[in-house]
Every structure is written in C-alpha cells, then in structure tokens.
mmCIF file of C-alpha atoms in Angstrom:
data_model
loop_
_atom_site.group_PDB
_atom_site.id
_atom_site.type_symbol
_atom_site.label_atom_id
_atom_site.label_comp_id
_atom_site.label_asym_id
_atom_site.label_seq_id
_atom_site.Cartn_x
_atom_site.Cartn_y
_atom_site.Cartn_z
ATOM 1 C CA HIS A 1 94.970 85.041 162.072
ATOM 2 C CA GLY A 2 91.102 84.689 162.185
ATOM 3 C CA GLY A 3 89.732 86.616 164.938
ATOM 4 C CA ASP A 4 92.833 86.793 166.808
ATOM 5 C CA GLU A 5 95.596 89.114 166.524
ATOM 6 C CA VAL A 6 99.210 87.790 166.674
ATOM 7 C CA HIS A 7 102.169 89.949 167.090
ATOM 8 C CA ALA A 8 105.025 88.289 165.080
ATOM 9 C CA LEU A 9 107.451 91.024 166.752
ATOM 10 C CA GLU A 10 106.801 92.990 169.863
ATOM 11 C CA SER A 11 109.248 95.768 171.328
ATOM 12 C CA VAL A 12 112.061 94.354 169.259
ATOM 13 C CA SER A 13 115.436 96.110 169.721
ATOM 14 C CA LEU A 14 118.653 95.056 167.542
ATOM 15 C CA GLU A 15 121.585 96.620 166.530
ATOM 16 C CA ALA A 16 123.935 94.975 164.073
ATOM 17 C CA ARG A 17 127.512 96.499 164.037
ATOM 18 C CA PRO A 18 129.928 96.174 161.110
ATOM 19 C CA ALA A 19 132.234 93.421 161.177
ATOM 20 C CA GLU A 20 130.357 91.204 163.501
ATOM 21 C CA ILE A 21 128.325 88.098 163.266
ATOM 22 C CA VAL A 22 124.888 88.264 165.080
ATOM 23 C CA GLY A 23 122.789 85.248 165.661
ATOM 24 C CA LEU A 24 118.947 85.333 166.355
ATOM 25 C CA VAL A 25 118.656 81.902 168.121
ATOM 26 C CA GLY A 26 115.363 80.489 168.445
ATOM 27 C CA ARG A 27 112.669 78.015 167.584
ATOM 28 C CA SER A 28 110.363 78.050 164.292
ATOM 29 C CA GLY A 29 107.623 80.547 164.634
ATOM 30 C CA SER A 30 109.702 82.706 167.036
ATOM 31 C CA GLY A 31 109.846 85.595 164.926
ATOM 32 C CA LYS A 32 113.220 85.310 163.501
ATOM 33 C CA THR A 33 112.005 85.721 159.729
ATOM 34 C CA THR A 34 109.739 88.398 160.128
ATOM 35 C CA LEU A 35 112.510 90.429 161.815
ATOM 36 C CA LEU A 36 114.882 89.464 158.993
ATOM 37 C CA ASN A 37 112.326 90.789 156.418
ATOM 38 C CA VAL A 38 111.664 93.922 158.254
ATOM 39 C CA ILE A 39 115.516 94.626 158.270
ATOM 40 C CA ALA A 40 115.699 93.981 154.498
ATOM 41 C CA GLY A 41 112.614 96.218 153.824
ATOM 42 C CA TRP A 42 110.503 93.438 152.996
ATOM 43 C CA GLU A 43 107.933 93.940 155.451
ATOM 44 C CA ARG A 44 106.533 97.235 157.027
ATOM 45 C CA PRO A 45 106.594 97.204 160.793
ATOM 46 C CA THR A 46 103.476 98.863 162.438
ATOM 47 C CA SER A 47 105.585 100.892 164.580
ATOM 48 C CA GLY A 48 109.283 101.587 165.019
ATOM 49 C CA ASP A 49 112.125 102.285 162.556
ATOM 50 C CA VAL A 50 114.934 100.345 160.893
ATOM 51 C CA THR A 51 117.952 102.891 160.816
ATOM 52 C CA TRP A 52 121.150 102.962 159.560
ATOM 53 C CA SER A 53 124.325 105.155 161.163
ATOM 54 C CA ASP A 54 123.864 107.426 158.529
ATOM 55 C CA GLY A 55 120.270 107.771 158.615
ATOM 56 C CA VAL A 56 116.879 105.863 157.685
ATOM 57 C CA ALA A 57 117.406 102.841 156.102
ATOM 58 C CA PRO A 58 116.071 103.179 152.293
ATOM 59 C CA SER A 59 112.656 101.126 151.917
ATOM 60 C CA SER A 60 114.390 99.072 148.314
ATOM 61 C CA PRO A 61 117.907 98.818 149.595
ATOM 62 C CA ALA A 62 120.337 97.858 146.716
ATOM 63 C CA TRP A 63 122.448 94.667 146.940
ATOM 64 C CA SER A 64 125.474 96.797 148.167
ATOM 65 C CA ALA A 65 123.429 97.589 151.234
ATOM 66 C CA VAL A 66 121.577 94.485 151.950
ATOM 67 C CA ALA A 67 122.234 90.924 150.915
ATOM 68 C CA VAL A 68 119.778 88.108 151.716
ATOM 69 C CA VAL A 69 119.939 84.406 151.780
ATOM 70 C CA PRO A 70 116.384 83.298 152.188
ATOM 71 C CA GLN A 71 115.266 80.030 153.140
ATOM 72 C CA LYS A 72 113.615 79.941 149.618
ATOM 73 C CA LEU A 73 117.042 80.161 147.975
ATOM 74 C CA GLY A 74 115.622 81.605 144.580
ATOM 75 C CA LEU A 75 118.580 80.574 142.384
ATOM 76 C CA MET A 76 117.731 80.871 138.602
ATOM 77 C CA GLU A 77 117.074 77.792 137.082
ATOM 78 C CA GLU A 78 118.190 78.780 133.703
ATOM 79 C CA LEU A 79 121.827 79.989 134.821
ATOM 80 C CA THR A 80 124.709 77.375 135.803
ATOM 81 C CA VAL A 81 125.755 77.520 139.696
ATOM 82 C CA GLU A 82 129.002 79.735 138.480
ATOM 83 C CA GLU A 83 126.359 82.330 136.555
ATOM 84 C CA ASN A 84 123.794 82.191 139.564
ATOM 85 C CA ILE A 85 127.153 83.536 141.701
ATOM 86 C CA ALA A 86 128.196 85.749 139.427
ATOM 87 C CA TYR A 87 125.143 87.594 138.879
ATOM 88 C CA PRO A 88 125.016 90.278 141.437
ATOM 89 C CA ALA A 89 128.624 91.230 140.061
ATOM 90 C CA ARG A 90 127.562 91.141 136.707
ATOM 91 C CA LEU A 91 124.201 93.419 137.467
ATOM 92 C CA SER A 92 126.445 96.026 139.153
ATOM 93 C CA GLY A 93 129.153 96.129 136.366
ATOM 94 C CA THR A 94 131.812 94.861 138.377
ATOM 95 C CA LEU A 95 132.255 91.422 137.158
ATOM 96 C CA ASP A 96 135.762 91.550 136.092
ATOM 97 C CA GLU A 97 137.062 93.597 139.539
ATOM 98 C CA ARG A 98 135.301 91.059 141.584
ATOM 99 C CA SER A 99 136.056 87.576 139.610
ATOM 100 C CA ASP A 100 139.435 86.901 142.161
ATOM 101 C CA ASP A 101 137.098 87.467 145.283
ATOM 102 C CA ILE A 102 134.399 85.200 143.501
ATOM 103 C CA GLU A 103 136.852 82.334 143.135
ATOM 104 C CA GLU A 104 138.128 82.644 146.391
ATOM 105 C CA LEU A 105 134.424 82.494 147.891
ATOM 106 C CA ILE A 106 133.567 79.183 145.559
ATOM 107 C CA ASP A 107 136.977 77.578 147.172
ATOM 108 C CA VAL A 108 135.794 78.598 150.726
ATOM 109 C CA LEU A 109 132.554 77.124 150.436
ATOM 110 C CA GLY A 110 133.629 74.028 148.294
ATOM 111 C CA ILE A 111 131.318 74.294 145.458
ATOM 112 C CA GLY A 112 133.993 74.570 142.802
ATOM 113 C CA GLU A 113 133.201 71.275 141.099
ATOM 114 C CA LEU A 114 129.560 72.379 140.578
ATOM 115 C CA ARG A 115 130.642 75.231 138.261
ATOM 116 C CA SER A 116 128.670 74.361 135.372
ATOM 117 C CA ARG A 117 125.970 72.423 136.884
ATOM 118 C CA TYR A 118 122.579 74.060 136.859
ATOM 119 C CA PRO A 119 120.790 73.971 140.526
ATOM 120 C CA ARG A 120 118.837 71.107 139.794
ATOM 121 C CA GLU A 121 121.816 68.899 139.128
ATOM 122 C CA ALA A 122 122.898 69.861 142.719
ATOM 123 C CA SER A 123 122.203 68.729 146.121
ATOM 124 C CA VAL A 124 119.869 71.293 148.321
ATOM 125 C CA GLY A 125 122.916 71.820 150.624
ATOM 126 C CA GLU A 126 124.915 72.648 147.416
ATOM 127 C CA GLN A 127 122.308 74.903 146.642
ATOM 128 C CA GLN A 128 122.254 76.674 149.736
ATOM 129 C CA ARG A 129 126.073 77.390 149.718
ATOM 130 C CA THR A 130 125.657 78.775 146.147
ATOM 131 C CA ALA A 131 123.171 80.984 147.470
ATOM 132 C CA ILE A 132 125.498 82.219 149.916
ATOM 133 C CA ALA A 133 128.185 82.665 147.629
ATOM 134 C CA ARG A 134 125.599 84.830 145.534
ATOM 135 C CA ALA A 135 124.894 86.966 148.428
ATOM 136 C CA LEU A 136 128.463 87.826 148.964
ATOM 137 C CA ALA A 137 129.532 88.106 145.400
ATOM 138 C CA VAL A 138 129.586 91.926 145.988
ATOM 139 C CA PRO A 139 130.695 93.958 149.215
ATOM 140 C CA THR A 140 127.644 94.710 151.332
ATOM 141 C CA ARG A 141 126.789 96.567 154.058
ATOM 142 C CA VAL A 142 124.436 94.177 155.959
ATOM 143 C CA LEU A 143 124.156 90.511 155.240
ATOM 144 C CA LEU A 144 121.068 88.539 156.359
ATOM 145 C CA ALA A 145 121.276 84.649 156.469
ATOM 146 C CA ASP A 146 117.688 82.954 157.176
ATOM 147 C CA GLU A 147 119.024 79.471 158.416
ATOM 148 C CA PRO A 148 122.177 79.292 156.290
ATOM 149 C CA THR A 149 123.120 75.712 157.737
ATOM 150 C CA GLY A 150 119.709 74.531 157.691
ATOM 151 C CA HIS A 151 120.740 71.861 154.995
ATOM 152 C CA GLN A 152 124.751 71.631 156.000
ATOM 153 C CA ASP A 153 126.641 68.784 157.769
ATOM 154 C CA SER A 154 129.030 69.842 160.262
ATOM 155 C CA ALA A 155 131.845 69.946 158.231
ATOM 156 C CA SER A 156 129.812 72.173 155.536
ATOM 157 C CA ALA A 157 128.564 74.451 158.094
ATOM 158 C CA GLY A 158 132.399 75.200 159.002
ATOM 159 C CA ARG A 159 132.522 76.386 155.319
ATOM 160 C CA VAL A 160 129.590 78.263 155.551
ATOM 161 C CA PHE A 161 130.541 80.387 158.562
ATOM 162 C CA ALA A 162 134.166 80.818 157.142
ATOM 163 C CA ALA A 163 132.511 82.666 153.986
ATOM 164 C CA LEU A 164 130.780 84.814 156.719
ATOM 165 C CA ARG A 165 133.547 85.591 158.665
ATOM 166 C CA ARG A 166 135.347 86.687 155.975
ATOM 167 C CA ALA A 167 132.434 89.211 154.840
ATOM 168 C CA ALA A 168 132.667 90.245 158.629
ATOM 169 C CA ASP A 169 136.372 91.003 158.430
ATOM 170 C CA ALA A 170 135.778 93.200 155.426
ATOM 171 C CA GLY A 171 133.171 95.205 157.338
ATOM 172 C CA THR A 172 129.918 93.498 156.788
ATOM 173 C CA ALA A 173 127.336 93.462 159.398
ATOM 174 C CA VAL A 174 125.907 89.771 159.453
ATOM 175 C CA VAL A 175 122.637 88.735 160.943
ATOM 176 C CA VAL A 176 122.509 84.947 161.118
ATOM 177 C CA ALA A 177 118.882 83.374 161.886
ATOM 178 C CA THR A 178 119.065 79.666 163.267
ATOM 179 C CA HIS A 179 117.621 77.148 165.554
ATOM 180 C CA ASN A 180 120.859 74.941 165.609
ATOM 181 C CA GLN A 181 122.572 75.433 168.739
ATOM 182 C CA ASP A 182 125.960 73.950 167.373
ATOM 183 C CA VAL A 183 126.668 77.110 165.345
ATOM 184 C CA ILE A 184 126.593 79.196 168.306
ATOM 185 C CA ARG A 185 130.484 79.149 168.676
ATOM 186 C CA TYR A 186 130.643 80.789 165.256
ATOM 187 C CA LEU A 187 128.818 83.833 166.455
ATOM 188 C CA ASP A 188 130.283 87.020 168.075
ATOM 189 C CA ARG A 189 126.846 87.836 169.623
ATOM 190 C CA VAL A 190 124.080 85.624 170.604
ATOM 191 C CA LEU A 191 120.324 86.756 170.720
ATOM 192 C CA THR A 192 117.635 84.585 171.709
ATOM 193 C CA MET A 193 114.209 85.089 169.896
ATOM 194 C CA ALA A 194 110.867 83.709 171.297
ATOM 195 C CA ASP A 195 107.305 84.900 170.773
ATOM 196 C CA GLY A 196 108.446 87.893 168.644
ATOM 197 C CA ARG A 197 110.778 89.214 171.344
ATOM 198 C CA VAL A 198 114.733 89.165 171.637
ATOM 199 C CA ASP A 199 116.978 88.849 174.646
ATOM 200 C CA GLU A 200 120.892 88.980 174.655
ATOM 201 C CA ARG A 201 122.345 85.669 175.723
ATOM 202 C CA PRO A 202 125.470 86.262 177.873
ATOM 203 C CA ARG A 203 128.636 84.382 176.357
ATOM 204 C CA SER A 204 129.796 81.678 178.639
#
C-alpha cells in the first residue's frame, strides 16, 4: 500500500476436514476474506500451497469442488430466486436428480415464498439466503462462506447454520468467516484471525 508492504496473510496454516464447520472469527481487515480467496483459488499466495487430501488443489476448481458465498452475493438479476438457486444444478446437468434436495434447502432457509421474485424484489437478507442456497444446490467438497449471517436476524442466522450443518453432515468441509460472536455456538472448530494470522481458540 503506497510505499508500505502489507501482509494480508502471514504464516497461516489451516486444515478444513470433511463434515465439520470451521469458523474464522476476527474483525474486518484481519485477513479472513483474503484467506477464503486463496482457498478458492481466486488469489495466489506469494508462498505456500493449498492442498487437498488427494493432491494439490486445482487453480480454478469446479463448483462440485469449491462453492463460495461471497459478501457481494453475485445473484443474476435476470433470473428469479428459484432460477438463481437451481443454476449450478442446471449447469451441471443434475437439476432433475437434485430437485428434491433443492426443495428441502429452500424450505430450511425459509425462502419458499420468494421463488418467483427477482433478487431486486427481495431484502438483502433474503438475497443472502438465496446465495447460500445456490452454493449448496449441488454437493461440494468445500464450502466457503464469507459473513453468511451479516444480513440476518437471530432466527434467520439459525436457518443459515441449519443449512450449513446439513451440508457438513453430507461430508462437506465448511469454512465460515465471521465477526459475529453469536454464531460461535454453531461451529465445530473456532479459529481466531488477527493481523493475517490464525490461532485455534480452545472450546469452553
């Protein structure tokens, strides 16, 4: 930044295991989003590697490998809420076989009444839950969620983590970046992030 060298991440080590929800908990600017971007293959670290249990992670992983819920939700305005959610399954040619699971997911997230609306006709919180449903529309090895409850009240936050738990129970490794201390009770493992460093927080 200008004449200063800024380390967004420094000596970071993180392991995400199948069937668990890992939380990266820290203030804005602590490096959480950068770390998610590195895991997703969107940014390259100056040193170090992202590896999978069966080898090095692909530089541009398929949705079935890594699904992302970014802070900027990226919903397609020309598609309805239901069409946005179903898009990954349609893209992969699995819409018919995934239809029942997608229906359950929509119900878990409480967005059934929004099916025929366009994103601009939904609240920001409803749009965020739509983006989460889209990320979970097809099975994925890793799910990266950046502040997934940032626009949710406590009841809706519970719905979000019910959906994430459902994915974890099916074998997905879920990594959540958050500054919200209230969601810690939903996490299997808590990693505190500050100044680009990660420390494991003991469970109380």
